[in-house]
PDB file of C-alpha atoms in Angstrom:
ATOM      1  CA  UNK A   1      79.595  99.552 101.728  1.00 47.00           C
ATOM      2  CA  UNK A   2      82.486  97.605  99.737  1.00 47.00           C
ATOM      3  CA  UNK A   3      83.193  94.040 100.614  1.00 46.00           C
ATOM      4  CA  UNK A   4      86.487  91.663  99.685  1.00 46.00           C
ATOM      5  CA  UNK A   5      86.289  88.520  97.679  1.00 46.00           C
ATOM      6  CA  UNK A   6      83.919  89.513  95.054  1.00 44.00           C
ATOM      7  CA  UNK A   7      83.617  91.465  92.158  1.00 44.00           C
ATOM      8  CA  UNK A   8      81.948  94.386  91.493  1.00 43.00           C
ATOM      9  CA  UNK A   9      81.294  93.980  87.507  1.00 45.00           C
ATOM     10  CA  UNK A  10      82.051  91.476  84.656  1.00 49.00           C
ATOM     11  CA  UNK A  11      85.571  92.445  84.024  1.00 49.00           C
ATOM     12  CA  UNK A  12      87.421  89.237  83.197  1.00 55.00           C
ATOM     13  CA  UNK A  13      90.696  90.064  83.348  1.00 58.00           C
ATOM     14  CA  UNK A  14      90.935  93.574  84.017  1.00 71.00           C
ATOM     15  CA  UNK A  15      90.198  93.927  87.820  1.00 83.00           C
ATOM     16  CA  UNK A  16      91.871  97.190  89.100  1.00 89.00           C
ATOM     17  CA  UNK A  17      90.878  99.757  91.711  1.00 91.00           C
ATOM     18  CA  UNK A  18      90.085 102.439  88.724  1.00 90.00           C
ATOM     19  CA  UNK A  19      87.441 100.019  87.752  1.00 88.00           C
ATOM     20  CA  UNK A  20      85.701  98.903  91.265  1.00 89.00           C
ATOM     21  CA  UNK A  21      86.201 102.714  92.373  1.00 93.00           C
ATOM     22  CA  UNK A  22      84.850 103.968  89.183  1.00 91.00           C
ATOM     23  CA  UNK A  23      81.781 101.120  90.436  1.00 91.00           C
ATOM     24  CA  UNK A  24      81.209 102.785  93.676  1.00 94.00           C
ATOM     25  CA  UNK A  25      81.754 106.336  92.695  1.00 95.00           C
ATOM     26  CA  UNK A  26      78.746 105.746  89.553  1.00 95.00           C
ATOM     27  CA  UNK A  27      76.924 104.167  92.366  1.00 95.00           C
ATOM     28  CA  UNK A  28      76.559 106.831  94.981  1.00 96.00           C
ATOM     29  CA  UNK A  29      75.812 109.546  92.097  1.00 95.00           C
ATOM     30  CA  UNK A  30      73.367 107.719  90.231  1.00 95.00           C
ATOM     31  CA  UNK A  31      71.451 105.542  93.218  1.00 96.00           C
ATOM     32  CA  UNK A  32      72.428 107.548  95.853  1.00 95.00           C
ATOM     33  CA  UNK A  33      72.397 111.287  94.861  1.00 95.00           C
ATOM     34  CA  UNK A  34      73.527 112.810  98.368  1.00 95.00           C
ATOM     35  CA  UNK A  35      76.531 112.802  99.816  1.00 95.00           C
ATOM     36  CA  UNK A  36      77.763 109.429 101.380  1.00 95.00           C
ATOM     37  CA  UNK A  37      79.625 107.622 104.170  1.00 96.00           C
ATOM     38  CA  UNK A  38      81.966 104.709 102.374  1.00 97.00           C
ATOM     39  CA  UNK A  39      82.861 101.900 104.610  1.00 96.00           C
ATOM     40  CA  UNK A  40      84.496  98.410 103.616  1.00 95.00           C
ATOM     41  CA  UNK A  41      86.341  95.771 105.241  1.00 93.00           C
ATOM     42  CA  UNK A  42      89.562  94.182 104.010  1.00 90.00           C
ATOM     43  CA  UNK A  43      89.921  94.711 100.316  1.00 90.00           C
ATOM     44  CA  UNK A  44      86.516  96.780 100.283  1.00 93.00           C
ATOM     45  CA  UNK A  45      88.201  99.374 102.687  1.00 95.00           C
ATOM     46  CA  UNK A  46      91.409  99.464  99.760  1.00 96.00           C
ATOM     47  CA  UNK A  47      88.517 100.650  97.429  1.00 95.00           C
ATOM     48  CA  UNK A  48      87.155 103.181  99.924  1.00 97.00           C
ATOM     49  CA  UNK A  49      89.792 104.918 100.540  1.00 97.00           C
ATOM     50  CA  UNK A  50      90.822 105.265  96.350  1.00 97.00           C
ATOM     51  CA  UNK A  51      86.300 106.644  96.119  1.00 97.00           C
ATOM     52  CA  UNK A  52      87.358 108.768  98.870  1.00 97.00           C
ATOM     53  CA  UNK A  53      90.266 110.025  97.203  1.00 97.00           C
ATOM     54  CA  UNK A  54      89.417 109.926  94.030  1.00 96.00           C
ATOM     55  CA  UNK A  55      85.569 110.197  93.743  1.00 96.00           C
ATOM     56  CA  UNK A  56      84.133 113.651  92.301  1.00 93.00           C
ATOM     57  CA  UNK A  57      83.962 116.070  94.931  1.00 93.00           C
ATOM     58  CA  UNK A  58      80.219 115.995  97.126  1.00 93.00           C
ATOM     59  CA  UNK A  59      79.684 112.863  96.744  1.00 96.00           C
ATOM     60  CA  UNK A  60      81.881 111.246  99.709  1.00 97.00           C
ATOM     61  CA  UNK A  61      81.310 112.458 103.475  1.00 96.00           C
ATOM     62  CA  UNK A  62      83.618 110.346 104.949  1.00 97.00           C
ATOM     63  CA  UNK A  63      85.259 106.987 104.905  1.00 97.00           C
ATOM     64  CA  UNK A  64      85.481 104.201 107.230  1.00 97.00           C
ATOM     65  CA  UNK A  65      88.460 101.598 106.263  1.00 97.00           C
ATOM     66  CA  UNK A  66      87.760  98.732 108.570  1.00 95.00           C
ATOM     67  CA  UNK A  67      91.201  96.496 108.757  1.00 93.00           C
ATOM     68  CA  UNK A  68      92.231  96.982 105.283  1.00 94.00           C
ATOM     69  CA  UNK A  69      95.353  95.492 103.966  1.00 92.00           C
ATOM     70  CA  UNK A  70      97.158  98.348 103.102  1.00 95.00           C
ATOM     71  CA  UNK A  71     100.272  98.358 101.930  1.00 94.00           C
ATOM     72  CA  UNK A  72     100.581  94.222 102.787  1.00 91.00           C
ATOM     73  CA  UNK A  73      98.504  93.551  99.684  1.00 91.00           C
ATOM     74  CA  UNK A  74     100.710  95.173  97.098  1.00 90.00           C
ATOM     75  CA  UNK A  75     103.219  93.247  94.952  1.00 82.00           C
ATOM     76  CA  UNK A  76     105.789  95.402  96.504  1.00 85.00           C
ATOM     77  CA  UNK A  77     105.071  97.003  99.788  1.00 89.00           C
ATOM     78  CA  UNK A  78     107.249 100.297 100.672  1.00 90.00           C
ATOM     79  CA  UNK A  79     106.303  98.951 104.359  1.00 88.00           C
ATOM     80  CA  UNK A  80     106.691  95.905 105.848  1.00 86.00           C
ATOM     81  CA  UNK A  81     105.798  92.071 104.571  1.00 85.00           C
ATOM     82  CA  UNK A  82     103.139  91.514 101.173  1.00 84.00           C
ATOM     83  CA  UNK A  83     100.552  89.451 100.759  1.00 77.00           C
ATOM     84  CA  UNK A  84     102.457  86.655  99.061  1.00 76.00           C
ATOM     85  CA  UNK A  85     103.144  85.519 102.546  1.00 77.00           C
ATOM     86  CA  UNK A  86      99.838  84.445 103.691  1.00 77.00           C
ATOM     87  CA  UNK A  87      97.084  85.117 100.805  1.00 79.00           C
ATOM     88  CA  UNK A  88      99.007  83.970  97.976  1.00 82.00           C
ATOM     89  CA  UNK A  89      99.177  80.023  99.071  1.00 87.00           C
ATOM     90  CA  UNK A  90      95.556  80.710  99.951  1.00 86.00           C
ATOM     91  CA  UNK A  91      94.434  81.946  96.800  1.00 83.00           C
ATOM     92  CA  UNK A  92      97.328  79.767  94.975  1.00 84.00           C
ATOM     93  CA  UNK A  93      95.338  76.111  96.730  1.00 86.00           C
ATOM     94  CA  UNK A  94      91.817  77.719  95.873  1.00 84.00           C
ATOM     95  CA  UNK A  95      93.118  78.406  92.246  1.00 79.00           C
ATOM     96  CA  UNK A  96      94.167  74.613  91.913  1.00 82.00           C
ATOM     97  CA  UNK A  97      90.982  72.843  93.277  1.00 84.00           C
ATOM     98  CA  UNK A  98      88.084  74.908  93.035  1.00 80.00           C
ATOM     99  CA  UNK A  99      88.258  75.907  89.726  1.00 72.00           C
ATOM    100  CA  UNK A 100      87.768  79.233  87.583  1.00 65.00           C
ATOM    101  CA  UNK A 101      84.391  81.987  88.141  1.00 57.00           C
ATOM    102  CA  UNK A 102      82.483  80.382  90.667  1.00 55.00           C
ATOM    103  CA  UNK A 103      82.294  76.646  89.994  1.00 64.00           C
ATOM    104  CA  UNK A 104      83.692  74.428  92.872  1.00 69.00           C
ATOM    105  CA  UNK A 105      85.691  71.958  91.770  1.00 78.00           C
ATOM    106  CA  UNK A 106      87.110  69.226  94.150  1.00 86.00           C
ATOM    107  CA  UNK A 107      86.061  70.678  97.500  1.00 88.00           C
ATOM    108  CA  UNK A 108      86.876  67.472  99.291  1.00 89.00           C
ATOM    109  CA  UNK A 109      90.368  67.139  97.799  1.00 90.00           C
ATOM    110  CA  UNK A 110      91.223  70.978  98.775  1.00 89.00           C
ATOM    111  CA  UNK A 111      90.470  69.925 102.095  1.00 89.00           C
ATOM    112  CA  UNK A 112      92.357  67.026 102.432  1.00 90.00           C
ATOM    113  CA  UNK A 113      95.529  68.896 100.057  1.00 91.00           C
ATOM    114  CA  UNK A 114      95.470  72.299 102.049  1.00 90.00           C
ATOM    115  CA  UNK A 115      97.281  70.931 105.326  1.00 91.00           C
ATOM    116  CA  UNK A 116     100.731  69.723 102.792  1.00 92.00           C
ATOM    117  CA  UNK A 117      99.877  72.665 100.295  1.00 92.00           C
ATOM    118  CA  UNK A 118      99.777  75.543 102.847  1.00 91.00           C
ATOM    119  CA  UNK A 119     102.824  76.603 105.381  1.00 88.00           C
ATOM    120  CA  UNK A 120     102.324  75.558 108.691  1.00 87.00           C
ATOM    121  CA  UNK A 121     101.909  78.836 109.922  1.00 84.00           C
ATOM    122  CA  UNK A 122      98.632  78.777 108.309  1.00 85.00           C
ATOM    123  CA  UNK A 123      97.362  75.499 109.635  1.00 84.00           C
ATOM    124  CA  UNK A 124      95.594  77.141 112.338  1.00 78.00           C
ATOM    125  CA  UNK A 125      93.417  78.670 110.846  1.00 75.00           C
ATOM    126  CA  UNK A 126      92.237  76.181 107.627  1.00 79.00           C
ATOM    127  CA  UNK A 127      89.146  74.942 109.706  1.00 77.00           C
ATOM    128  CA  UNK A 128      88.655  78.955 109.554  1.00 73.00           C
ATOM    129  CA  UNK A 129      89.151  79.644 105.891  1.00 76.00           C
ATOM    130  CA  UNK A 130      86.825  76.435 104.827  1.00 80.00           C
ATOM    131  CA  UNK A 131      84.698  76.351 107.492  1.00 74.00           C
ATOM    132  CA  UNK A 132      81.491  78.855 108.849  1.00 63.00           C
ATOM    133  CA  UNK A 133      83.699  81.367 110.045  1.00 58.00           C
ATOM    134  CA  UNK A 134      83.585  80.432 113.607  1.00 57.00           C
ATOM    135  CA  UNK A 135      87.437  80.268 115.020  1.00 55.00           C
ATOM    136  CA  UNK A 136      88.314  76.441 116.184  1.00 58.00           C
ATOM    137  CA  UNK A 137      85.868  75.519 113.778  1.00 64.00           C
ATOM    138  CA  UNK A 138      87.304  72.348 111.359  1.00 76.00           C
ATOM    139  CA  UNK A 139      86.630  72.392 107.919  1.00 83.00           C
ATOM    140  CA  UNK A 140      83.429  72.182 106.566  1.00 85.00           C
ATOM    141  CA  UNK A 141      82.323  68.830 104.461  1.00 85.00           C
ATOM    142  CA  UNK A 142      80.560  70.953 101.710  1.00 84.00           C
ATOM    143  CA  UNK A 143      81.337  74.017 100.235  1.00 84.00           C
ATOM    144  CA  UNK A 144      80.906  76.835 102.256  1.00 82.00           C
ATOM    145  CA  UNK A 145      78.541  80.202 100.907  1.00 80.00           C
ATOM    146  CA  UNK A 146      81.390  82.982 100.541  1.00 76.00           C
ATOM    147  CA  UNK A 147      83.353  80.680  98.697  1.00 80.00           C
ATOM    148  CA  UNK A 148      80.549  79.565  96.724  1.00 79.00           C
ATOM    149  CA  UNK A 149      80.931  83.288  95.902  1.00 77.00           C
ATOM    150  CA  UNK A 150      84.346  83.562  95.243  1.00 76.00           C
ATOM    151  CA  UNK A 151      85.418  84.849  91.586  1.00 78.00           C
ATOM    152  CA  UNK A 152      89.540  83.223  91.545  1.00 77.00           C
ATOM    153  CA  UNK A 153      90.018  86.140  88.424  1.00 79.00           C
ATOM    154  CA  UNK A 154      89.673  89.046  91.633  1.00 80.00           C
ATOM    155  CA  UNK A 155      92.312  87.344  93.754  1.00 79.00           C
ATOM    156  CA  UNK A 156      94.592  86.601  90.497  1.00 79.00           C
ATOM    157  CA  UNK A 157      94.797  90.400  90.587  1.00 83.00           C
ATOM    158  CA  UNK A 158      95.871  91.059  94.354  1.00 84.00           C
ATOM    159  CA  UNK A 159      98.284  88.339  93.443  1.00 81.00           C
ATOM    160  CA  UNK A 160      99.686  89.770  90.240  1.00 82.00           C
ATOM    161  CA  UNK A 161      99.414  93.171  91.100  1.00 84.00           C
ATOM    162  CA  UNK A 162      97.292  94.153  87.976  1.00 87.00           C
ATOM    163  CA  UNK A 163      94.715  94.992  91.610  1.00 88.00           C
ATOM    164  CA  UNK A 164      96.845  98.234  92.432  1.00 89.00           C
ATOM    165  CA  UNK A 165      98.423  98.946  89.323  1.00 87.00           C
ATOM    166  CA  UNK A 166      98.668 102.278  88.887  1.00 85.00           C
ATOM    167  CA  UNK A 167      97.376 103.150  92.358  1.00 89.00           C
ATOM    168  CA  UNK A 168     100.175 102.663  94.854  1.00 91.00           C
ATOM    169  CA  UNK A 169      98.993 103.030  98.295  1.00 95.00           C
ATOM    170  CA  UNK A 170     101.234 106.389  99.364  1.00 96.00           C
ATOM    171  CA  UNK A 171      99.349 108.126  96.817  1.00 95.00           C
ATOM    172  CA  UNK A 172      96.437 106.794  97.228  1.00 96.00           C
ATOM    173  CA  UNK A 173      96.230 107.858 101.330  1.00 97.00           C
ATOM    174  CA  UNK A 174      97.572 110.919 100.228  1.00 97.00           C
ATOM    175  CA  UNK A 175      95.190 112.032  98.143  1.00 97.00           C
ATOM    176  CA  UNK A 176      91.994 111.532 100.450  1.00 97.00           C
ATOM    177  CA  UNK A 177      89.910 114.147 100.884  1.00 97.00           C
ATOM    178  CA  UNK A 178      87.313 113.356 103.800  1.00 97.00           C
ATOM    179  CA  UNK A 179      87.390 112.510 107.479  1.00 97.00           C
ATOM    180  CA  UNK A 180      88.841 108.822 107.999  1.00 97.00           C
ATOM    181  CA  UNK A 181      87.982 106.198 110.225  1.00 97.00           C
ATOM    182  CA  UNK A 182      90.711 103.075 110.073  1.00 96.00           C
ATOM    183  CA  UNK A 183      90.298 100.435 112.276  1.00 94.00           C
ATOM    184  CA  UNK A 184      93.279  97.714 112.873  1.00 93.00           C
ATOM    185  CA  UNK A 185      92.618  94.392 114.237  1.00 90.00           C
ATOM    186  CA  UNK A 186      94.180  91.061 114.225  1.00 79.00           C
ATOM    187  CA  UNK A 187      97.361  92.806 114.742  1.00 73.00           C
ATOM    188  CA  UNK A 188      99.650  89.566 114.969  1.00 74.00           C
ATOM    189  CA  UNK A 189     102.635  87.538 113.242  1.00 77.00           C
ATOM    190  CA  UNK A 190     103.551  83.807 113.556  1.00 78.00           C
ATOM    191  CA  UNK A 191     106.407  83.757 116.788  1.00 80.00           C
ATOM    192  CA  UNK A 192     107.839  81.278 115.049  1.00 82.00           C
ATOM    193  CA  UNK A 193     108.341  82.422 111.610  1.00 80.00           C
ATOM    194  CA  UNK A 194     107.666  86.096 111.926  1.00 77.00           C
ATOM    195  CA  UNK A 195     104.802  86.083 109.220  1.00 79.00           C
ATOM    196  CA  UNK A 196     102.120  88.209 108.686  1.00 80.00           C
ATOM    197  CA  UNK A 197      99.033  86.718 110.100  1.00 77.00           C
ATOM    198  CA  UNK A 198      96.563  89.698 109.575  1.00 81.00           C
ATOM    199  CA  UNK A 199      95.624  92.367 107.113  1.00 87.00           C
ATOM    200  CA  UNK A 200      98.577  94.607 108.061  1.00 90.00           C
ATOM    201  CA  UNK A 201     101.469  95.224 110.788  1.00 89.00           C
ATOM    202  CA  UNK A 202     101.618  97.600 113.423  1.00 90.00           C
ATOM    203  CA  UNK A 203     104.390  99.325 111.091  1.00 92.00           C
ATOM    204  CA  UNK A 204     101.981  99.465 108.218  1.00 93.00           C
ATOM    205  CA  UNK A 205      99.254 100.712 109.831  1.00 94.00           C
ATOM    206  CA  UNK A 206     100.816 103.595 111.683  1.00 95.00           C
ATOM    207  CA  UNK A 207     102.614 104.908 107.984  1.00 96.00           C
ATOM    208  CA  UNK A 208      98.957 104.732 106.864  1.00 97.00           C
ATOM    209  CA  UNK A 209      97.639 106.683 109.634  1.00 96.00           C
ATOM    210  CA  UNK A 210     100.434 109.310 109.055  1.00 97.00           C
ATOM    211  CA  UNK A 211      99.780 109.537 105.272  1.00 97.00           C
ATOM    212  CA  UNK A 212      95.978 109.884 106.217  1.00 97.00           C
ATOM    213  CA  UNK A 213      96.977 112.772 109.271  1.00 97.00           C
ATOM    214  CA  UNK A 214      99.832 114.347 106.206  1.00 97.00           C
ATOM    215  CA  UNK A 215      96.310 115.439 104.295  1.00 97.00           C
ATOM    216  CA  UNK A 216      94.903 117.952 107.056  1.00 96.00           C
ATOM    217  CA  UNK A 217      91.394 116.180 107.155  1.00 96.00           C
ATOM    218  CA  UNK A 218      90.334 114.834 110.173  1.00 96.00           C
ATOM    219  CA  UNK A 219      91.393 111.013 111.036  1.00 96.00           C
ATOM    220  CA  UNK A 220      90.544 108.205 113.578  1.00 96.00           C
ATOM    221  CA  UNK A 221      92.894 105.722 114.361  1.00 94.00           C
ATOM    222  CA  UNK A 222      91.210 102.699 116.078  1.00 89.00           C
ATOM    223  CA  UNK A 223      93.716  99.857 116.859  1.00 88.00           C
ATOM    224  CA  UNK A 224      90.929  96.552 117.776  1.00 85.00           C
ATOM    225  CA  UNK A 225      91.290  93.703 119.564  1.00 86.00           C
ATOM    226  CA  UNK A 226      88.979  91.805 117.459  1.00 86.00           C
ATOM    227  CA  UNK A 227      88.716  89.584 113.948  1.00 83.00           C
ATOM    228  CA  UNK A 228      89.815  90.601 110.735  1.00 83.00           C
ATOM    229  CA  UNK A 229      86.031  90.725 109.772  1.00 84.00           C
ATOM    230  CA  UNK A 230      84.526  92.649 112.724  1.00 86.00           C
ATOM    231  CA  UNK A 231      81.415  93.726 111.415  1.00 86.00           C
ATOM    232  CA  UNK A 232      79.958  90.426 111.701  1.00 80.00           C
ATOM    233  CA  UNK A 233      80.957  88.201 114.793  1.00 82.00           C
ATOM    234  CA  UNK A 234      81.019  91.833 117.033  1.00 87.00           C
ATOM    235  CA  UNK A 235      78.305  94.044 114.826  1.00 90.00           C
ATOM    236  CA  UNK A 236      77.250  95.767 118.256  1.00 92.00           C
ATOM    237  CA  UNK A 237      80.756  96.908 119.035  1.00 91.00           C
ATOM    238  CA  UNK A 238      81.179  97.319 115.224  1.00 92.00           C
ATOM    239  CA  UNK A 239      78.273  99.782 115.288  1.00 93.00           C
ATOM    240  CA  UNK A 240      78.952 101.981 118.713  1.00 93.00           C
ATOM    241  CA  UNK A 241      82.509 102.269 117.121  1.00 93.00           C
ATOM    242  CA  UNK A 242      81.136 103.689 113.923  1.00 94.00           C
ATOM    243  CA  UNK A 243      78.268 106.042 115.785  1.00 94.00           C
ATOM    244  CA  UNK A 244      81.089 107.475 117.882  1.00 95.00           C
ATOM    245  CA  UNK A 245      83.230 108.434 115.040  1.00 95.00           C
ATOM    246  CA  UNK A 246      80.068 109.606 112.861  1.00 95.00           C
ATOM    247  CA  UNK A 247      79.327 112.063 116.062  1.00 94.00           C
ATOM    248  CA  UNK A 248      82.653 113.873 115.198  1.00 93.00           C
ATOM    249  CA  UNK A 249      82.280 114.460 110.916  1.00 92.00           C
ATOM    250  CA  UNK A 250      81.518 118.029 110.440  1.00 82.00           C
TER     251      UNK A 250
END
């Protein structure tokens, strides 16, 4: 499985999706040595679906993109808004205070700064991004674990475009080569301002379901009425939606 906010080797600089897929693709030969199901959430299900277009054939089985921001997180999108809308003040205010490759720099003052440096659409959901992860939440006083984690370099890439350089995402969905599940959630925009609020629109998620369906392999479409990281807060539902689909792969 492929996660977001992290990085998958010491590449300062140079974070693409030849160089995570290339990560995966050496992992599942080398570790795994049988064929595999690839699953990731956000912008680990970006890098699923380039190792299950691009990975050496036998080694992928199928590929489970679970709310992925397709399309939304290129520089450019051919559909619908980009990233720049919501994710690039976020990354832009954790850039400023928390400093470069994992050190946390003034967590208090990002707190305090992120309600005049972020648009109001995004206010909502700040106790969200700094807190435990629990919706209503407010802010946490200490630095939280996953951004404790957090490598700034990885989202300087989605943010420059260096991420998908190379790899737009029509190609990339057109090129897969095993049975797809993609899962949509969070499906919403700001009423007020008509921002994107999730990984992707309904408009961006159906052209990726119809670039996936244009390659004759098999492909489940699974709009959700759940978080943008369902795996966690709903792993039961998660996992009987995932044991369906795995019922239907050849």
């Amino acid at each position: 499985m492929t996660a977001g906010s992290g990085r998958s080797t010491w590449t300062p600089g140079r974070y693409n999706l030849n160089t995570w897929g290339a990560d995966v693709e050496r992992f599942i030969d080398l570790v795994i040595q049988r064929p595999t199901i690839v699953a990731g959430n956000s912008s680990g299900g970006i890098i699923t679906a380039y190792v299950a277009a691009y990975a050496k054939p036998g080694l992928v089985r199928g590929a489970i993109l679970e709310d992925p921001p397709l399309f939304s997180s290129q520089a450019a999108p051919p559909y619908g808004p980009g990233m720049m809308q919501n994710l690039g003040p976020i990354f832009a205010l954790w850039a400023k205070w928390l400093g470069p490759q994992w050190s946390i720099g003034d967590w208090t003052g990002m707190v305090d700064a992120a309600p005049r440096e972020l648009p109001a659409f995004l206010h909502p959901g700040i106790g969200f991004m700094m807190g435990e992860g629990n919706p209503g939440a407010g802010a946490s006083p200490t630095p939280v674990q996953h951004l404790k984690e957090y490598d700034p370099e990885w989202a300087q890439a989605w943010v420059t475009g260096t991420a998908n350089a190379g790899c737009d995402h029509a190609t990339l969905l057109a090129q897969v080569k095993v049975p797809t599940l993609l899962t949509h959630h969070f499906h919403m925009t700001d009423p007020d301002t008509g921002q994107l609020m999730g990984a992707m629109t309904d408009i961006q998620a159906a052209q990726a379901r119809r670039l996936l369906e244009s390659t004759g392999r098999p492909v489940t479409f699974t709009p959700l009425d759940a978080p943008h990281t369902m795996h966690e807060p709903m792993a039961q539902q998660y996992a009987d939606v995932i044991t369906e689909w795995i019922k239907t792969l050849p």
